[in-house]
Amino acid sequence: MIVRTLKDCENSPRNIDGGNWKSVRMLLREDNMGFSFHITTIFANTETPIWYQNHLESVYCISGEGEIETVADGKVYPIQPGTLYVLDKHDQHLLRGFSDMQMACVFNPPLIGNEQHNQDGAYELSAEPVTG
Protein backbone atom coordinates (compact mmCIF):
# COMPACT_ATOMS: atom_id res chain seq x y z
CA MET A 1 0.00 0.00 0.00
CA ILE A 2 1.17 3.51 -0.80
CA VAL A 3 0.07 6.32 1.52
CA ARG A 4 1.25 9.90 1.06
CA THR A 5 -0.12 13.28 2.11
CA LEU A 6 -0.28 16.36 -0.06
CA LYS A 7 1.63 18.25 2.64
CA ASP A 8 4.48 15.71 2.66
CA CYS A 9 4.75 15.80 -1.13
CA GLU A 10 4.69 19.62 -1.16
CA ASN A 11 7.76 19.57 1.10
CA SER A 12 9.76 17.25 -1.17
CA PRO A 13 11.36 17.12 -4.64
CA ARG A 14 7.89 16.09 -5.91
CA ASN A 15 6.80 19.77 -5.79
CA ILE A 16 7.68 21.22 -9.23
CA ASP A 17 7.48 24.94 -10.08
CA GLY A 18 6.56 25.51 -13.72
CA GLY A 19 6.25 29.31 -13.60
CA ASN A 20 2.54 29.60 -14.48
CA TRP A 21 1.81 26.49 -12.43
CA LYS A 22 3.07 24.22 -9.68
CA SER A 23 2.59 20.47 -9.71
CA VAL A 24 2.74 18.27 -6.64
CA ARG A 25 3.43 14.83 -8.06
CA MET A 26 2.00 12.41 -5.55
CA LEU A 27 2.26 9.22 -7.62
CA LEU A 28 5.04 8.63 -10.16
CA ARG A 29 6.35 5.98 -12.54
CA GLU A 30 8.54 4.50 -9.78
CA ASP A 31 5.33 3.57 -7.92
CA ASN A 32 4.50 1.05 -10.70
CA MET A 33 0.81 1.89 -11.04
CA GLY A 34 0.82 2.57 -14.81
CA PHE A 35 -0.18 6.24 -14.34
CA SER A 36 0.92 9.25 -12.33
CA PHE A 37 -1.29 11.44 -10.12
CA HIS A 38 -0.69 15.11 -9.42
CA ILE A 39 -2.33 18.02 -7.65
CA THR A 40 -1.56 20.99 -9.86
CA THR A 41 -2.24 24.66 -9.26
CA ILE A 42 -2.69 26.84 -12.33
CA PHE A 43 -1.99 30.40 -11.23
CA ALA A 44 -4.43 33.28 -11.73
CA ASN A 45 -4.04 35.54 -14.76
CA THR A 46 -1.84 33.11 -16.70
CA GLU A 47 -2.02 31.44 -20.09
CA THR A 48 0.03 28.29 -20.65
CA PRO A 49 0.46 26.67 -24.09
CA ILE A 50 0.50 22.88 -23.69
CA TRP A 51 0.80 20.02 -26.17
CA TYR A 52 1.33 16.65 -24.53
CA GLN A 53 2.61 14.75 -27.55
CA ASN A 54 3.90 11.86 -25.41
CA HIS A 55 1.18 11.60 -22.74
CA LEU A 56 -2.56 11.36 -22.28
CA GLU A 57 -4.00 13.41 -19.42
CA SER A 58 -7.27 13.73 -17.54
CA VAL A 59 -7.86 16.78 -15.34
CA TYR A 60 -10.51 17.42 -12.69
CA CYS A 61 -10.99 20.95 -11.33
CA ILE A 62 -11.20 21.01 -7.55
CA SER A 63 -11.33 24.79 -7.12
CA GLY A 64 -10.91 28.03 -9.06
CA GLU A 65 -11.99 29.10 -12.54
CA GLY A 66 -10.47 29.35 -15.97
CA GLU A 67 -10.79 27.97 -19.48
CA ILE A 68 -9.14 25.68 -21.97
CA GLU A 69 -8.93 26.43 -25.70
CA THR A 70 -8.16 23.75 -28.28
CA VAL A 71 -5.71 25.18 -30.80
CA ALA A 72 -6.89 23.10 -33.78
CA ASP A 73 -10.43 24.49 -33.80
CA GLY A 74 -10.37 27.47 -31.42
CA LYS A 75 -13.11 26.03 -29.20
CA VAL A 76 -13.10 27.41 -25.66
CA TYR A 77 -14.40 25.42 -22.70
CA PRO A 78 -15.01 26.96 -19.27
CA ILE A 79 -13.38 25.30 -16.27
CA GLN A 80 -14.91 25.50 -12.80
CA PRO A 81 -15.10 23.18 -9.80
CA GLY A 82 -16.51 19.85 -10.91
CA THR A 83 -15.27 20.11 -14.53
CA LEU A 84 -13.35 17.18 -16.01
CA TYR A 85 -11.47 17.49 -19.28
CA VAL A 86 -9.55 14.71 -20.98
CA LEU A 87 -6.77 15.24 -23.51
CA ASP A 88 -7.39 11.93 -25.24
CA LYS A 89 -5.98 12.92 -28.65
CA HIS A 90 -2.80 14.71 -27.54
CA ASP A 91 -4.75 17.94 -28.01
CA GLN A 92 -2.67 21.10 -28.37
CA HIS A 93 -4.30 23.65 -26.07
CA LEU A 94 -4.07 26.91 -24.16
CA LEU A 95 -4.87 26.73 -20.47
CA ARG A 96 -5.95 29.98 -18.82
CA GLY A 97 -6.39 30.59 -15.11
CA PHE A 98 -8.78 33.39 -14.13
CA SER A 99 -8.19 32.58 -10.47
CA ASP A 100 -5.85 30.04 -8.94
CA MET A 101 -7.21 26.67 -10.07
CA GLN A 102 -6.43 23.51 -8.11
CA MET A 103 -6.58 20.49 -10.40
CA ALA A 104 -6.25 16.72 -9.90
CA CYS A 105 -4.35 15.31 -12.89
CA VAL A 106 -3.65 11.78 -14.12
CA PHE A 107 -0.98 11.06 -16.77
CA ASN A 108 -0.44 7.98 -18.91
CA PRO A 109 2.33 6.99 -19.32
CA PRO A 110 3.27 8.08 -15.81
CA LEU A 111 5.65 10.95 -15.26
CA ILE A 112 9.02 10.35 -13.68
CA GLY A 113 8.65 13.45 -11.52
CA ASN A 114 10.92 16.32 -12.56
CA GLU A 115 9.50 17.03 -16.03
CA GLN A 116 9.06 20.59 -17.27
CA HIS A 117 7.30 21.63 -20.48
CA ASN A 118 9.60 21.76 -23.50
CA GLN A 119 9.36 24.46 -26.20
CA ASP A 120 6.25 22.72 -27.65
CA GLY A 121 4.53 22.48 -24.24
CA ALA A 122 5.18 18.72 -23.97
CA TYR A 123 6.90 16.52 -21.41
CA GLU A 124 9.80 14.45 -22.70
CA LEU A 125 9.93 10.73 -21.96
CA SER A 126 13.64 10.66 -21.03
CA ALA A 127 13.82 12.59 -17.73
CA GLU A 128 15.73 11.15 -14.78
CA PRO A 129 13.69 9.91 -11.78
CA VAL A 130 13.02 12.06 -8.75
CA THR A 131 13.83 10.67 -5.35
CA GLY A 132 11.79 11.53 -2.30
PDB file of C-alpha atoms in Angstrom:
ATOM      1  CA  MET A   1       0.000   0.000   0.000  1.00  0.00           C
ATOM      2  CA  ILE A   2       1.166   3.507  -0.804  1.00  0.00           C
ATOM      3  CA  VAL A   3       0.071   6.324   1.523  1.00  0.00           C
ATOM      4  CA  ARG A   4       1.247   9.905   1.055  1.00  0.00           C
ATOM      5  CA  THR A   5      -0.120  13.279   2.107  1.00  0.00           C
ATOM      6  CA  LEU A   6      -0.278  16.357  -0.062  1.00  0.00           C
ATOM      7  CA  LYS A   7       1.632  18.250   2.639  1.00  0.00           C
ATOM      8  CA  ASP A   8       4.480  15.708   2.660  1.00  0.00           C
ATOM      9  CA  CYS A   9       4.745  15.799  -1.134  1.00  0.00           C
ATOM     10  CA  GLU A  10       4.690  19.622  -1.159  1.00  0.00           C
ATOM     11  CA  ASN A  11       7.764  19.571   1.102  1.00  0.00           C
ATOM     12  CA  SER A  12       9.759  17.247  -1.173  1.00  0.00           C
ATOM     13  CA  PRO A  13      11.356  17.123  -4.644  1.00  0.00           C
ATOM     14  CA  ARG A  14       7.888  16.091  -5.909  1.00  0.00           C
ATOM     15  CA  ASN A  15       6.802  19.768  -5.793  1.00  0.00           C
ATOM     16  CA  ILE A  16       7.681  21.215  -9.227  1.00  0.00           C
ATOM     17  CA  ASP A  17       7.475  24.941 -10.079  1.00  0.00           C
ATOM     18  CA  GLY A  18       6.556  25.514 -13.716  1.00  0.00           C
ATOM     19  CA  GLY A  19       6.250  29.308 -13.605  1.00  0.00           C
ATOM     20  CA  ASN A  20       2.539  29.600 -14.478  1.00  0.00           C
ATOM     21  CA  TRP A  21       1.810  26.488 -12.428  1.00  0.00           C
ATOM     22  CA  LYS A  22       3.067  24.220  -9.677  1.00  0.00           C
ATOM     23  CA  SER A  23       2.595  20.471  -9.715  1.00  0.00           C
ATOM     24  CA  VAL A  24       2.736  18.271  -6.636  1.00  0.00           C
ATOM     25  CA  ARG A  25       3.427  14.832  -8.060  1.00  0.00           C
ATOM     26  CA  MET A  26       1.997  12.407  -5.554  1.00  0.00           C
ATOM     27  CA  LEU A  27       2.262   9.218  -7.619  1.00  0.00           C
ATOM     28  CA  LEU A  28       5.044   8.625 -10.162  1.00  0.00           C
ATOM     29  CA  ARG A  29       6.346   5.981 -12.542  1.00  0.00           C
ATOM     30  CA  GLU A  30       8.537   4.496  -9.783  1.00  0.00           C
ATOM     31  CA  ASP A  31       5.330   3.574  -7.925  1.00  0.00           C
ATOM     32  CA  ASN A  32       4.495   1.055 -10.702  1.00  0.00           C
ATOM     33  CA  MET A  33       0.810   1.894 -11.039  1.00  0.00           C
ATOM     34  CA  GLY A  34       0.823   2.574 -14.807  1.00  0.00           C
ATOM     35  CA  PHE A  35      -0.178   6.240 -14.342  1.00  0.00           C
ATOM     36  CA  SER A  36       0.916   9.254 -12.330  1.00  0.00           C
ATOM     37  CA  PHE A  37      -1.289  11.436 -10.119  1.00  0.00           C
ATOM     38  CA  HIS A  38      -0.692  15.113  -9.423  1.00  0.00           C
ATOM     39  CA  ILE A  39      -2.329  18.023  -7.645  1.00  0.00           C
ATOM     40  CA  THR A  40      -1.556  20.988  -9.858  1.00  0.00           C
ATOM     41  CA  THR A  41      -2.239  24.664  -9.261  1.00  0.00           C
ATOM     42  CA  ILE A  42      -2.686  26.844 -12.333  1.00  0.00           C
ATOM     43  CA  PHE A  43      -1.985  30.401 -11.233  1.00  0.00           C
ATOM     44  CA  ALA A  44      -4.425  33.285 -11.734  1.00  0.00           C
ATOM     45  CA  ASN A  45      -4.044  35.543 -14.758  1.00  0.00           C
ATOM     46  CA  THR A  46      -1.840  33.115 -16.700  1.00  0.00           C
ATOM     47  CA  GLU A  47      -2.019  31.443 -20.094  1.00  0.00           C
ATOM     48  CA  THR A  48       0.025  28.291 -20.654  1.00  0.00           C
ATOM     49  CA  PRO A  49       0.457  26.674 -24.088  1.00  0.00           C
ATOM     50  CA  ILE A  50       0.497  22.884 -23.692  1.00  0.00           C
ATOM     51  CA  TRP A  51       0.796  20.021 -26.171  1.00  0.00           C
ATOM     52  CA  TYR A  52       1.329  16.646 -24.530  1.00  0.00           C
ATOM     53  CA  GLN A  53       2.606  14.746 -27.550  1.00  0.00           C
ATOM     54  CA  ASN A  54       3.905  11.862 -25.408  1.00  0.00           C
ATOM     55  CA  HIS A  55       1.183  11.600 -22.740  1.00  0.00           C
ATOM     56  CA  LEU A  56      -2.561  11.364 -22.284  1.00  0.00           C
ATOM     57  CA  GLU A  57      -4.002  13.408 -19.421  1.00  0.00           C
ATOM     58  CA  SER A  58      -7.269  13.731 -17.538  1.00  0.00           C
ATOM     59  CA  VAL A  59      -7.861  16.782 -15.339  1.00  0.00           C
ATOM     60  CA  TYR A  60     -10.506  17.416 -12.686  1.00  0.00           C
ATOM     61  CA  CYS A  61     -10.992  20.945 -11.327  1.00  0.00           C
ATOM     62  CA  ILE A  62     -11.205  21.009  -7.547  1.00  0.00           C
ATOM     63  CA  SER A  63     -11.333  24.793  -7.124  1.00  0.00           C
ATOM     64  CA  GLY A  64     -10.915  28.028  -9.061  1.00  0.00           C
ATOM     65  CA  GLU A  65     -11.990  29.095 -12.537  1.00  0.00           C
ATOM     66  CA  GLY A  66     -10.465  29.351 -15.975  1.00  0.00           C
ATOM     67  CA  GLU A  67     -10.791  27.974 -19.481  1.00  0.00           C
ATOM     68  CA  ILE A  68      -9.145  25.679 -21.974  1.00  0.00           C
ATOM     69  CA  GLU A  69      -8.932  26.428 -25.697  1.00  0.00           C
ATOM     70  CA  THR A  70      -8.163  23.748 -28.278  1.00  0.00           C
ATOM     71  CA  VAL A  71      -5.708  25.183 -30.803  1.00  0.00           C
ATOM     72  CA  ALA A  72      -6.889  23.096 -33.777  1.00  0.00           C
ATOM     73  CA  ASP A  73     -10.430  24.485 -33.804  1.00  0.00           C
ATOM     74  CA  GLY A  74     -10.366  27.474 -31.416  1.00  0.00           C
ATOM     75  CA  LYS A  75     -13.106  26.029 -29.198  1.00  0.00           C
ATOM     76  CA  VAL A  76     -13.097  27.408 -25.664  1.00  0.00           C
ATOM     77  CA  TYR A  77     -14.404  25.422 -22.704  1.00  0.00           C
ATOM     78  CA  PRO A  78     -15.014  26.958 -19.267  1.00  0.00           C
ATOM     79  CA  ILE A  79     -13.376  25.300 -16.269  1.00  0.00           C
ATOM     80  CA  GLN A  80     -14.911  25.500 -12.801  1.00  0.00           C
ATOM     81  CA  PRO A  81     -15.099  23.180  -9.795  1.00  0.00           C
ATOM     82  CA  GLY A  82     -16.512  19.847 -10.906  1.00  0.00           C
ATOM     83  CA  THR A  83     -15.273  20.107 -14.529  1.00  0.00           C
ATOM     84  CA  LEU A  84     -13.353  17.176 -16.009  1.00  0.00           C
ATOM     85  CA  TYR A  85     -11.471  17.488 -19.275  1.00  0.00           C
ATOM     86  CA  VAL A  86      -9.552  14.707 -20.978  1.00  0.00           C
ATOM     87  CA  LEU A  87      -6.768  15.241 -23.506  1.00  0.00           C
ATOM     88  CA  ASP A  88      -7.390  11.926 -25.243  1.00  0.00           C
ATOM     89  CA  LYS A  89      -5.985  12.924 -28.645  1.00  0.00           C
ATOM     90  CA  HIS A  90      -2.799  14.710 -27.537  1.00  0.00           C
ATOM     91  CA  ASP A  91      -4.747  17.942 -28.006  1.00  0.00           C
ATOM     92  CA  GLN A  92      -2.668  21.096 -28.368  1.00  0.00           C
ATOM     93  CA  HIS A  93      -4.297  23.649 -26.070  1.00  0.00           C
ATOM     94  CA  LEU A  94      -4.069  26.914 -24.163  1.00  0.00           C
ATOM     95  CA  LEU A  95      -4.870  26.729 -20.467  1.00  0.00           C
ATOM     96  CA  ARG A  96      -5.953  29.983 -18.822  1.00  0.00           C
ATOM     97  CA  GLY A  97      -6.393  30.594 -15.113  1.00  0.00           C
ATOM     98  CA  PHE A  98      -8.785  33.386 -14.133  1.00  0.00           C
ATOM     99  CA  SER A  99      -8.194  32.575 -10.469  1.00  0.00           C
ATOM    100  CA  ASP A 100      -5.847  30.036  -8.941  1.00  0.00           C
ATOM    101  CA  MET A 101      -7.211  26.666 -10.066  1.00  0.00           C
ATOM    102  CA  GLN A 102      -6.434  23.512  -8.111  1.00  0.00           C
ATOM    103  CA  MET A 103      -6.577  20.486 -10.397  1.00  0.00           C
ATOM    104  CA  ALA A 104      -6.253  16.718  -9.897  1.00  0.00           C
ATOM    105  CA  CYS A 105      -4.345  15.308 -12.890  1.00  0.00           C
ATOM    106  CA  VAL A 106      -3.652  11.784 -14.117  1.00  0.00           C
ATOM    107  CA  PHE A 107      -0.976  11.058 -16.768  1.00  0.00           C
ATOM    108  CA  ASN A 108      -0.435   7.981 -18.913  1.00  0.00           C
ATOM    109  CA  PRO A 109       2.327   6.989 -19.320  1.00  0.00           C
ATOM    110  CA  PRO A 110       3.266   8.079 -15.807  1.00  0.00           C
ATOM    111  CA  LEU A 111       5.654  10.945 -15.258  1.00  0.00           C
ATOM    112  CA  ILE A 112       9.024  10.354 -13.677  1.00  0.00           C
ATOM    113  CA  GLY A 113       8.649  13.450 -11.517  1.00  0.00           C
ATOM    114  CA  ASN A 114      10.915  16.318 -12.559  1.00  0.00           C
ATOM    115  CA  GLU A 115       9.504  17.030 -16.031  1.00  0.00           C
ATOM    116  CA  GLN A 116       9.057  20.585 -17.266  1.00  0.00           C
ATOM    117  CA  HIS A 117       7.299  21.627 -20.478  1.00  0.00           C
ATOM    118  CA  ASN A 118       9.605  21.764 -23.500  1.00  0.00           C
ATOM    119  CA  GLN A 119       9.361  24.459 -26.205  1.00  0.00           C
ATOM    120  CA  ASP A 120       6.251  22.724 -27.645  1.00  0.00           C
ATOM    121  CA  GLY A 121       4.530  22.479 -24.244  1.00  0.00           C
ATOM    122  CA  ALA A 122       5.182  18.720 -23.966  1.00  0.00           C
ATOM    123  CA  TYR A 123       6.896  16.523 -21.407  1.00  0.00           C
ATOM    124  CA  GLU A 124       9.797  14.452 -22.698  1.00  0.00           C
ATOM    125  CA  LEU A 125       9.933  10.730 -21.961  1.00  0.00           C
ATOM    126  CA  SER A 126      13.636  10.658 -21.027  1.00  0.00           C
ATOM    127  CA  ALA A 127      13.823  12.594 -17.732  1.00  0.00           C
ATOM    128  CA  GLU A 128      15.729  11.146 -14.778  1.00  0.00           C
ATOM    129  CA  PRO A 129      13.692   9.905 -11.783  1.00  0.00           C
ATOM    130  CA  VAL A 130      13.024  12.064  -8.746  1.00  0.00           C
ATOM    131  CA  THR A 131      13.830  10.671  -5.346  1.00  0.00           C
ATOM    132  CA  GLY A 132      11.793  11.531  -2.297  1.00  0.00           C
TER     133      GLY A 132
END
